[in-house]
XYZ file of C-alpha atoms in Angstrom:
625
model
C -0.011 0.028 -0.061
C 1.576 3.250 -1.190
C -0.193 5.572 1.224
C 2.014 6.298 4.180
C -0.606 7.619 6.641
C -3.513 5.938 8.004
C -5.891 8.756 7.352
C -4.792 8.649 3.753
C -5.423 4.916 3.463
C -8.975 5.423 5.221
C -9.680 8.126 2.623
C -8.765 6.045 -0.328
C -10.912 3.238 0.821
C -14.092 5.760 1.249
C -13.196 6.972 -2.322
C -13.588 3.297 -3.483
C -17.032 2.919 -1.659
C -18.387 5.844 -3.824
C -17.427 3.696 -7.042
C -20.350 1.442 -6.568
C -18.433 -1.602 -5.979
C -19.956 -4.987 -6.217
C -21.056 -6.679 -2.951
C -17.959 -8.700 -2.364
C -15.773 -5.644 -2.971
C -17.920 -3.600 -0.795
C -17.545 -6.050 2.225
C -13.967 -6.229 1.623
C -13.625 -2.422 2.055
C -15.713 -2.626 5.194
C -13.364 -5.116 6.642
C -10.233 -2.950 5.747
C -11.908 0.111 7.223
C -12.550 -1.813 10.395
C -8.848 -2.566 10.683
C -7.415 0.787 9.718
C -9.923 2.842 12.000
C -8.864 0.604 14.788
C -5.803 2.828 15.550
C -7.607 6.132 14.744
C -11.315 5.839 16.055
C -12.821 3.202 18.099
C -16.302 4.235 17.253
C -15.728 4.416 13.509
C -13.857 0.969 13.677
C -16.826 -0.559 15.235
C -19.305 1.021 12.870
C -17.721 -0.277 9.770
C -17.255 -3.557 11.478
C -20.961 -4.282 11.748
C -21.568 -3.277 8.229
C -18.738 -5.714 7.190
C -20.368 -8.716 9.139
C -23.757 -7.858 7.626
C -22.410 -7.517 4.123
C -20.364 -10.815 4.530
C -23.025 -12.884 6.045
C -25.277 -12.326 2.990
C -22.355 -13.369 0.743
C -21.709 -16.469 3.068
C -17.981 -15.804 2.572
C -16.685 -17.563 5.758
C -13.007 -16.755 5.082
C -13.803 -12.966 5.026
C -16.135 -13.269 8.002
C -13.421 -14.860 10.100
C -10.971 -12.102 9.314
C -13.813 -9.484 10.340
C -14.145 -10.947 13.564
C -10.503 -11.125 14.092
C -10.235 -7.432 13.349
C -13.119 -6.415 15.651
C -11.360 -8.370 18.290
C -8.365 -6.033 17.730
C -10.702 -2.857 17.806
C -12.016 -4.057 21.249
C -8.601 -4.972 22.469
C -7.341 -1.501 21.886
C -10.329 -0.231 23.531
C -9.443 -2.320 26.533
C -12.676 -4.025 26.138
C -11.064 -7.467 26.608
C -14.238 -9.451 27.148
C -15.460 -8.373 23.798
C -12.178 -8.797 22.210
C -11.879 -12.524 23.413
C -15.502 -13.299 22.145
C -14.763 -12.045 18.418
C -11.387 -13.800 18.381
C -13.082 -16.944 19.466
C -15.828 -16.586 16.807
C -13.029 -16.154 14.323
C -11.171 -19.203 15.707
C -14.174 -21.447 15.365
C -14.619 -20.445 11.608
C -11.041 -21.022 11.004
C -11.166 -24.357 12.793
C -13.839 -25.620 10.626
C -11.795 -24.532 7.487
C -8.667 -26.233 8.923
C -6.956 -22.996 8.553
C -3.915 -23.803 10.618
C -2.090 -20.394 9.568
C -5.140 -18.331 10.484
C -5.421 -20.178 13.800
C -1.836 -19.497 14.741
C -2.513 -15.709 14.166
C -5.350 -16.059 16.435
C -3.392 -17.779 19.132
C -1.156 -14.751 19.018
C -4.109 -12.232 19.266
C -5.763 -14.317 22.080
C -2.361 -14.484 24.067
C -2.369 -10.564 24.116
C -5.849 -10.630 25.676
C -4.966 -13.265 28.220
C -1.884 -11.023 28.989
C -3.734 -8.088 29.325
C -6.112 -9.874 31.793
C -2.884 -11.299 33.770
C -3.184 -14.893 32.587
C 0.515 -14.820 31.759
C 1.256 -18.609 31.761
C -1.617 -19.009 29.244
C -0.492 -16.071 27.094
C 3.127 -17.364 26.941
C 1.918 -20.816 26.015
C -0.077 -19.556 23.048
C 2.516 -16.965 21.987
C 5.210 -20.030 21.724
C 2.637 -22.309 19.809
C 2.186 -19.403 17.350
C 5.865 -18.684 17.136
C 6.720 -22.393 16.605
C 4.152 -22.512 13.757
C 5.486 -19.277 12.039
C 9.216 -20.602 12.306
C 8.110 -23.860 10.756
C 6.657 -21.951 7.826
C 9.674 -19.577 7.789
C 6.858 -16.622 8.046
C 9.419 -13.804 9.146
C 6.758 -11.289 9.339
C 4.750 -13.028 11.757
C 7.719 -14.408 13.496
C 8.648 -10.956 14.518
C 5.305 -9.874 15.349
C 5.168 -12.704 17.707
C 8.542 -11.865 19.019
C 7.344 -8.267 19.683
C 4.296 -9.605 21.626
C 6.670 -11.920 23.712
C 8.829 -9.031 24.482
C 5.695 -6.931 25.748
C 4.927 -10.101 27.958
C 8.575 -9.946 29.331
C 7.886 -6.321 30.272
C 4.690 -7.223 32.337
C 6.944 -10.087 33.996
C 9.604 -7.188 34.635
C 12.238 -9.340 32.772
C 13.556 -6.439 30.991
C 16.349 -8.229 29.770
C 14.597 -10.705 27.725
C 11.988 -7.997 26.846
C 14.680 -5.706 25.211
C 16.068 -8.778 23.289
C 12.897 -9.841 21.676
C 11.622 -6.343 21.041
C 14.897 -5.248 19.405
C 14.984 -8.280 17.135
C 11.346 -7.460 15.854
C 12.415 -3.757 15.453
C 15.429 -4.699 13.407
C 13.191 -6.939 11.062
C 10.470 -4.129 10.582
C 13.347 -1.488 9.949
C 14.561 -3.602 7.038
C 11.378 -3.774 5.317
C 10.014 -1.291 2.569
C 8.268 1.543 4.522
C 4.530 1.100 4.522
C 1.494 1.838 6.843
C 1.627 -1.735 8.390
C 5.383 -1.781 9.096
C 5.319 1.946 10.294
C 2.561 0.843 12.656
C 4.709 -2.050 13.841
C 7.647 0.281 14.626
C 5.318 2.924 16.250
C 4.195 0.404 18.777
C 7.431 -1.391 19.253
C 9.671 1.612 20.000
C 7.037 2.589 22.551
C 7.394 -0.801 24.388
C 11.208 -0.773 24.058
C 10.942 2.579 25.841
C 9.059 0.953 28.636
C 11.452 -1.732 29.180
C 14.537 0.880 29.407
C 12.399 3.001 31.784
C 11.927 0.124 34.104
C 15.751 -0.578 33.930
C 16.085 3.207 35.000
C 17.848 4.046 31.904
C 15.934 7.137 31.559
C 17.917 8.700 28.609
C 17.376 5.790 26.394
C 13.881 5.506 27.290
C 13.270 9.044 26.344
C 14.836 8.505 22.963
C 12.626 5.554 22.115
C 9.549 7.439 23.280
C 10.293 10.393 21.085
C 11.053 7.875 18.041
C 7.706 6.127 18.654
C 5.856 9.416 18.972
C 7.312 10.818 15.779
C 6.545 7.450 13.911
C 3.051 7.188 15.450
C 2.213 10.894 14.501
C 3.420 10.419 10.948
C 1.370 7.355 10.277
C -1.545 8.625 12.109
C -1.894 6.107 14.746
C -3.599 8.221 17.385
C -3.523 5.467 19.936
C 0.158 4.857 19.730
C 0.733 8.643 19.588
C -1.385 9.031 22.902
C 0.602 6.455 24.686
C 3.983 7.737 23.767
C 3.136 11.092 24.992
C 1.654 9.760 28.106
C 4.814 7.813 28.806
C 7.033 10.808 28.119
C 4.723 12.728 30.557
C 5.374 10.031 33.326
C 8.913 10.189 32.632
C 9.139 13.777 33.019
C 7.154 13.597 36.223
C 9.845 11.188 37.557
C 12.536 13.457 36.429
C 10.655 16.529 38.269
C 10.157 18.141 34.913
C 6.755 19.200 35.718
C 6.067 21.790 32.657
C 7.134 19.044 30.289
C 5.072 16.534 32.056
C 2.026 18.742 31.877
C 2.485 19.527 28.213
C 2.921 15.899 27.270
C 0.048 14.603 29.376
C -2.173 17.345 27.889
C -1.293 16.109 24.296
C -2.033 12.678 25.201
C -5.546 13.543 26.673
C -6.538 15.414 23.633
C -5.417 12.649 21.308
C -7.254 9.948 23.377
C -10.282 11.931 23.019
C -9.992 11.962 19.219
C -9.501 8.071 19.459
C -13.035 7.852 21.208
C -11.870 5.576 24.036
C -13.299 6.780 27.248
C -11.417 4.171 29.343
C -8.175 5.399 27.720
C -9.074 9.080 28.288
C -9.937 8.469 32.051
C -6.690 6.326 32.669
C -4.593 9.391 31.127
C -6.034 11.354 34.129
C -4.293 8.918 36.514
C -1.028 10.396 35.021
C -2.327 13.953 35.527
C -3.307 13.273 39.120
C 0.209 11.684 39.868
C 1.784 14.861 38.234
C -0.307 17.214 40.645
C 0.669 15.069 43.522
C 4.490 15.453 42.708
C 3.612 19.279 42.717
C 1.656 18.766 46.121
C -1.625 19.819 44.537
C -3.225 17.318 46.462
C -6.807 18.612 46.161
C -6.791 18.995 42.470
C -5.362 15.224 42.302
C -8.171 13.889 44.614
C -10.892 15.816 42.636
C -9.653 14.158 39.282
C -9.344 10.670 40.894
C -12.747 10.758 42.537
C -14.151 11.700 39.214
C -12.568 8.886 37.203
C -12.970 6.151 39.727
C -16.579 5.157 38.844
C -15.601 4.702 35.377
C -12.944 2.213 36.360
C -15.309 0.366 38.561
C -17.980 0.116 36.027
C -15.517 -1.139 33.417
C -13.811 -3.439 35.927
C -10.464 -1.929 34.844
C -8.133 -3.624 37.324
C -4.874 -2.009 36.343
C -6.447 1.484 36.585
C -8.330 0.727 39.848
C -5.034 -0.362 41.246
C -3.354 2.932 40.415
C -6.263 4.990 41.820
C -6.551 3.390 44.816
C -2.820 3.679 45.609
C -2.860 7.444 44.795
C -5.942 8.047 46.884
C -4.351 6.324 49.817
C -1.190 8.677 49.672
C -3.542 11.820 49.372
C -5.694 10.666 52.380
C -2.341 10.072 54.364
C -0.992 13.290 53.702
C -4.159 15.083 54.874
C -4.251 12.735 58.011
C -7.668 11.408 57.015
C -6.807 7.833 58.247
C -10.161 6.438 57.828
C -10.347 7.138 54.161
C -6.662 6.159 53.708
C -7.415 2.723 55.508
C -10.500 2.197 53.052
C -8.464 2.711 49.828
C -5.381 0.771 51.091
C -7.503 -2.306 51.875
C -9.049 -2.043 48.466
C -5.653 -1.648 47.048
C -4.251 -4.806 48.728
C -7.262 -6.845 48.122
C -7.093 -6.018 44.385
C -3.269 -6.461 44.175
C -3.442 -9.695 45.965
C -6.303 -10.680 43.225
C -3.996 -9.708 40.324
C -0.840 -11.200 41.990
C -2.390 -14.827 42.380
C -2.986 -14.852 38.572
C 0.702 -14.237 37.775
C 3.464 -16.619 36.744
C 5.271 -15.119 39.755
C 2.604 -16.424 42.348
C 4.892 -17.484 44.929
C 6.912 -14.363 45.167
C 3.866 -12.239 44.963
C 2.105 -14.151 47.771
C 5.102 -13.422 49.941
C 4.728 -9.805 49.140
C 1.030 -9.726 49.870
C 1.645 -11.347 53.342
C 4.193 -8.535 54.219
C 1.683 -6.024 52.985
C -0.871 -7.367 54.959
C 1.342 -7.623 57.962
C 2.566 -3.928 57.442
C -1.144 -2.835 57.474
C -2.095 -4.456 60.558
C 0.975 -3.546 62.699
C 1.534 0.076 61.243
C -1.098 1.950 59.507
C -3.325 2.699 62.493
C -0.432 3.963 64.745
C 2.332 5.507 62.703
C 2.636 8.525 60.383
C 2.551 8.278 56.523
C 6.217 8.546 55.989
C 6.966 5.755 58.451
C 4.158 3.704 56.925
C 5.659 4.035 53.461
C 9.187 3.224 54.624
C 7.903 -0.054 56.120
C 6.197 -1.108 53.033
C 9.350 -0.544 51.214
C 11.526 -2.522 53.734
C 9.046 -5.488 54.079
C 8.597 -5.689 50.298
C 12.352 -5.913 49.756
C 12.744 -8.434 52.541
C 10.048 -10.424 50.732
C 11.610 -10.218 47.385
C 15.262 -10.978 48.741
C 13.816 -14.014 50.620
C 11.972 -15.303 47.695
C 14.981 -14.680 45.388
C 17.382 -16.610 47.801
C 14.795 -19.506 47.888
C 14.618 -19.364 44.062
C 18.297 -19.273 43.571
C 19.018 -22.103 45.856
C 16.478 -24.262 44.294
C 17.775 -23.336 40.824
C 21.351 -23.989 42.182
C 20.394 -27.451 43.278
C 18.546 -28.443 40.066
C 21.551 -27.297 38.174
C 23.897 -29.258 40.259
C 21.868 -32.357 39.725
C 21.573 -31.589 36.038
C 25.659 -31.107 35.948
C 26.052 -34.349 37.875
C 23.793 -36.288 35.205
C 25.608 -34.888 32.494
C 29.282 -35.598 33.911
C 28.077 -39.311 34.312
C 26.571 -39.184 30.799
C 29.866 -37.943 29.329
C 31.982 -40.367 31.396
C 29.789 -43.206 29.882
C 30.346 -41.975 26.325
C 33.981 -41.423 27.247
C 34.303 -45.066 28.503
C 32.467 -46.570 25.500
C 34.588 -44.491 22.963
C 37.797 -45.886 24.774
C 36.511 -49.502 24.673
C 35.595 -49.076 21.115
C 39.024 -47.657 20.328
C 40.688 -50.634 22.313
C 38.482 -53.281 20.482
C 39.378 -51.670 17.066
C 43.111 -51.644 18.141
C 42.661 -55.503 19.114
C 41.119 -56.301 15.814
C 43.972 -54.500 14.038
C 46.439 -56.510 15.917
C 44.534 -59.728 15.453
C 44.364 -59.065 11.566
C 48.110 -58.282 11.661
C 49.103 -61.368 13.575
C 46.850 -63.464 11.255
C 47.388 -62.149 7.893
C 51.034 -60.937 8.394
C 52.821 -62.978 11.040
C 50.710 -66.045 10.734
C 51.402 -66.169 6.969
C 55.087 -65.969 7.516
C 55.123 -68.673 10.207
C 52.952 -70.862 8.105
C 55.499 -70.582 5.157
C 58.461 -71.350 7.573
C 56.575 -74.365 8.600
C 56.057 -75.609 5.142
C 59.797 -75.191 4.260
C 60.890 -77.007 7.548
C 58.664 -79.945 6.307
C 60.691 -80.437 3.070
C 64.056 -80.168 4.620
C 64.164 -83.860 5.179
C 63.673 -84.484 1.597
C 66.799 -82.511 0.823
C 69.156 -83.958 3.386
C 71.185 -85.553 0.487
C 70.901 -82.600 -1.670
C 73.114 -79.946 -0.120
C 72.485 -77.171 -2.687
C 68.618 -77.389 -2.225
C 68.912 -77.915 1.508
C 70.834 -74.844 1.923
C 68.568 -72.858 -0.289
C 65.463 -73.928 1.847
C 67.302 -73.404 5.026
C 68.327 -69.875 4.064
C 64.855 -69.124 2.769
C 63.473 -70.299 6.245
C 65.934 -68.102 8.106
C 64.814 -65.225 5.792
C 61.056 -65.764 6.703
C 61.614 -66.280 10.383
C 63.819 -62.953 10.483
C 60.859 -61.234 8.725
C 58.485 -62.687 11.328
C 60.584 -61.430 14.119
C 60.714 -57.929 12.783
C 56.980 -57.843 12.326
C 56.670 -59.013 15.976
C 58.972 -56.323 17.136
C 57.047 -53.760 15.122
C 53.628 -54.799 16.415
C 55.326 -54.820 19.993
C 56.509 -51.242 19.504
C 53.238 -50.004 18.151
C 51.382 -51.663 21.295
C 54.185 -49.925 23.732
C 57.128 -48.157 22.305
C 60.462 -49.934 23.504
C 61.960 -46.695 24.698
C 58.808 -46.421 26.907
C 59.192 -49.749 28.195
C 62.954 -49.662 29.002
C 63.091 -46.132 30.079
C 60.536 -43.238 30.661
C 58.204 -40.891 28.929
C 60.840 -38.276 28.466
C 63.323 -40.745 26.681
C 60.530 -42.154 24.706
C 59.498 -38.542 23.283
C 63.224 -37.575 22.618
C 63.470 -40.784 20.489
C 60.389 -39.922 18.747
C 61.305 -36.385 18.181
C 64.953 -37.578 16.915
C 63.367 -39.865 14.278
C 60.695 -37.265 13.305
C 63.003 -34.260 12.977
C 63.758 -33.560 9.110
C 64.861 -30.452 6.856
C 61.120 -29.813 6.194
C 59.769 -30.076 9.725
C 61.688 -28.948 12.885
C 60.414 -30.022 16.088
C 61.378 -28.625 19.471
C 60.960 -30.720 22.676
C 60.782 -28.828 26.182
C 60.274 -30.822 29.324
C 60.083 -29.378 32.986
C 59.802 -31.603 36.274
C 59.019 -34.615 34.247
C 59.495 -37.603 36.740
C 60.273 -41.379 35.717
C 57.795 -42.786 38.315
C 54.946 -41.227 36.593
C 51.848 -43.484 36.247
C 52.113 -45.903 33.175
C 48.792 -45.168 31.918
C 49.268 -41.322 31.799
C 52.626 -41.963 30.047
C 51.096 -44.083 27.381
C 48.282 -41.662 26.894
C 50.699 -38.768 26.623
C 53.196 -40.469 24.158
C 50.191 -41.758 21.973
C 48.341 -38.289 21.738
C 51.631 -36.350 20.931
C 52.453 -39.074 18.511
C 49.090 -38.790 16.819
C 49.487 -34.884 16.829
C 52.802 -35.190 15.121
C 51.350 -37.687 12.429
C 48.468 -35.297 11.784
C 50.800 -32.352 11.306
C 52.899 -34.319 8.921
C 49.744 -35.357 7.005
C 47.763 -32.561 6.837
C 49.182 -29.233 8.386
C 52.076 -28.400 6.024
C 54.010 -26.990 8.850
C 57.437 -25.780 9.225
C 57.867 -26.035 12.896
C 56.304 -27.812 15.942
C 56.790 -26.876 19.502
C 56.123 -29.321 22.198
C 56.093 -28.696 25.954
C 55.716 -30.925 28.875
C 55.482 -29.607 32.597
C 54.910 -31.828 35.348
C 53.788 -30.308 38.904
C 52.891 -31.917 42.155
C 49.207 -32.634 41.082
C 49.143 -32.229 37.332
C 50.978 -32.854 34.065
C 50.452 -30.496 31.244
C 51.388 -30.918 27.677
C 51.244 -28.167 25.016
C 51.545 -28.925 21.103
C 51.663 -26.051 18.730
C 52.344 -26.033 15.085
C 52.604 -23.156 12.480
C 50.611 -25.048 9.781
C 47.307 -24.329 7.833
C 45.099 -25.077 10.853
C 41.739 -26.533 10.615
C 38.153 -26.047 11.863
C 37.627 -28.714 14.451
C 33.829 -28.989 13.757
C 34.756 -30.352 10.497
C 37.018 -32.950 11.477
C 35.740 -36.545 11.125
C 37.246 -38.826 13.777
C 36.927 -41.902 11.895
C 39.188 -40.675 9.229
C 41.844 -39.295 11.468
C 43.669 -41.739 13.439
C 42.692 -41.757 16.894
C 40.527 -38.832 16.064
C 39.661 -35.801 18.211
C 37.049 -37.681 20.075
C 39.274 -40.739 20.904
C 41.804 -38.307 21.974
C 39.227 -36.569 24.234
C 37.888 -39.887 25.458
C 41.453 -41.018 26.676
C 42.015 -37.900 28.418
C 38.455 -37.743 29.802
C 39.065 -41.530 31.119
C 42.052 -39.912 33.232
C 39.946 -37.128 34.300
C 41.867 -34.500 32.408
C 40.991 -31.646 30.273
C 41.656 -31.031 26.450
C 41.477 -27.661 24.674
C 42.059 -27.321 20.826
C 42.528 -24.077 19.316
C 42.635 -23.819 15.613
C 41.329 -22.151 12.655
C 41.971 -22.280 8.964
C 45.136 -20.550 8.055
C 46.152 -19.886 11.698
C 48.086 -23.047 12.913
C 47.015 -25.349 15.549
C 47.374 -25.216 19.472
C 46.457 -28.261 21.863
C 46.733 -28.036 25.405
C 46.151 -31.359 27.627
C 46.237 -31.470 31.427
C 45.916 -34.733 33.300
C 45.812 -34.955 37.146
C 48.230 -37.272 38.826
């Protein structure tokens, strides 16, 4: 849609109505007017919504009818009429369920979740948001993925989890900023910059909050989103009040109130008066504030607007305390506590909030009738903080225990995997040795035996006897050489006769060449080092050298071994081409990284591999002794 302002879009749609469209086109225009008026005028949106339903029912177009009910749900939601919002969303849901419209149902889950969030059913809301997000991700529907993320971010604001709120909302904003500018995406930016400002204000980062409120205000005003513009100005006014900037607060709250009147939402208009009253209290204009609050209180009670009632009760309690009207203060405080407890019991933080409610009740019983307003407020803060600290400590200890158990299970699991890996490696080694014995040494001994069996036939033939005897000796010599080679592969001769240090020196001496220079440094290495540790260290260093020769194209290798009282550490570095450890296939690389790691894990050691393509390789091994 080329128009960049909601009012332009609405004007264009009304122009289309004057061109005598057919019944289906007219119904579609009524539906679009319902949606676009939702952010401009509640009355107009509801008016065209009724027209759209009537026209669509005549057409018997169930798909369009489902969309209209969904749009009406959004209109009632923006008017804080959550009961009618849910009713319309559910009517749309039933139609789409009959149509087996899975995508449409996912979008309704998103919308219904917003209703449940606004009525403090946080667990239910989060469940539906996540179900919707899962569906949209499965379809790679980026627009709805990010719309859902924005909703989840707003839910995290309600849960006071500002870090996650900022994360989700920022991801959504980044997506919408990258799209071609139009009314739909500008509306999303208008709303999400507003919510991002809320999250930063709750973090007490007031400068960043003000920046995003101003950005929201600018976009909302440009696109003609009156509700978003009113909210951004209201939040700026509240922030100005908090920062003692009374004149700016008064101006922003005035603009917000005037815009809300244009939007035709009485509940929104009255809720704006709460902020005006709060600003008056800060200026110690208590009588003016009380007059405003008592005027709007019946509206909130009639609409059962719990959040607005809670704020009104709290401000009236403060006003009556200031004027020493303790009976009135007690009355509104009791209403505040009762309603606060009701809201708290529906939140996902039920246990923490129950603790807070008990402290509030205890503070009321012990202090409100006998102490002055200042002491009373101080005690509320102290008890609330104690409650939060206690519940936070209990939660932390419980979380810590769960993580400890989880870690222990993971350690056992990894040890089991390491054991299996070593057993598999040892089994493969046995198979290799068996094959070598059978196919190599076994065949040589068989040949020697056959030659020995014919020696008797050549006793009188000295020439042939000598040939067969020499051949037999050659076969036996080859068999003995194979036995020595196999023995050395199982356990290096130098390691058996001397120590790890001697074995490594021998290995380095045999490997050094003009193309590859190896340096070996050893410190504190003792001869009585555990045999298993010596073998593991030797084999791993041998494997590292082999891999360097085969793959690294290195010119220099540095090997360091350091033994302390409780640990032996080996560091292997080369200046080769490096590799990506994640791309290495252990089945095709000797011992392989996994088998190396498994051997070290069996000795309760630690292995760290640092390599990248073109940057050489560094391998650090630590084994306790």
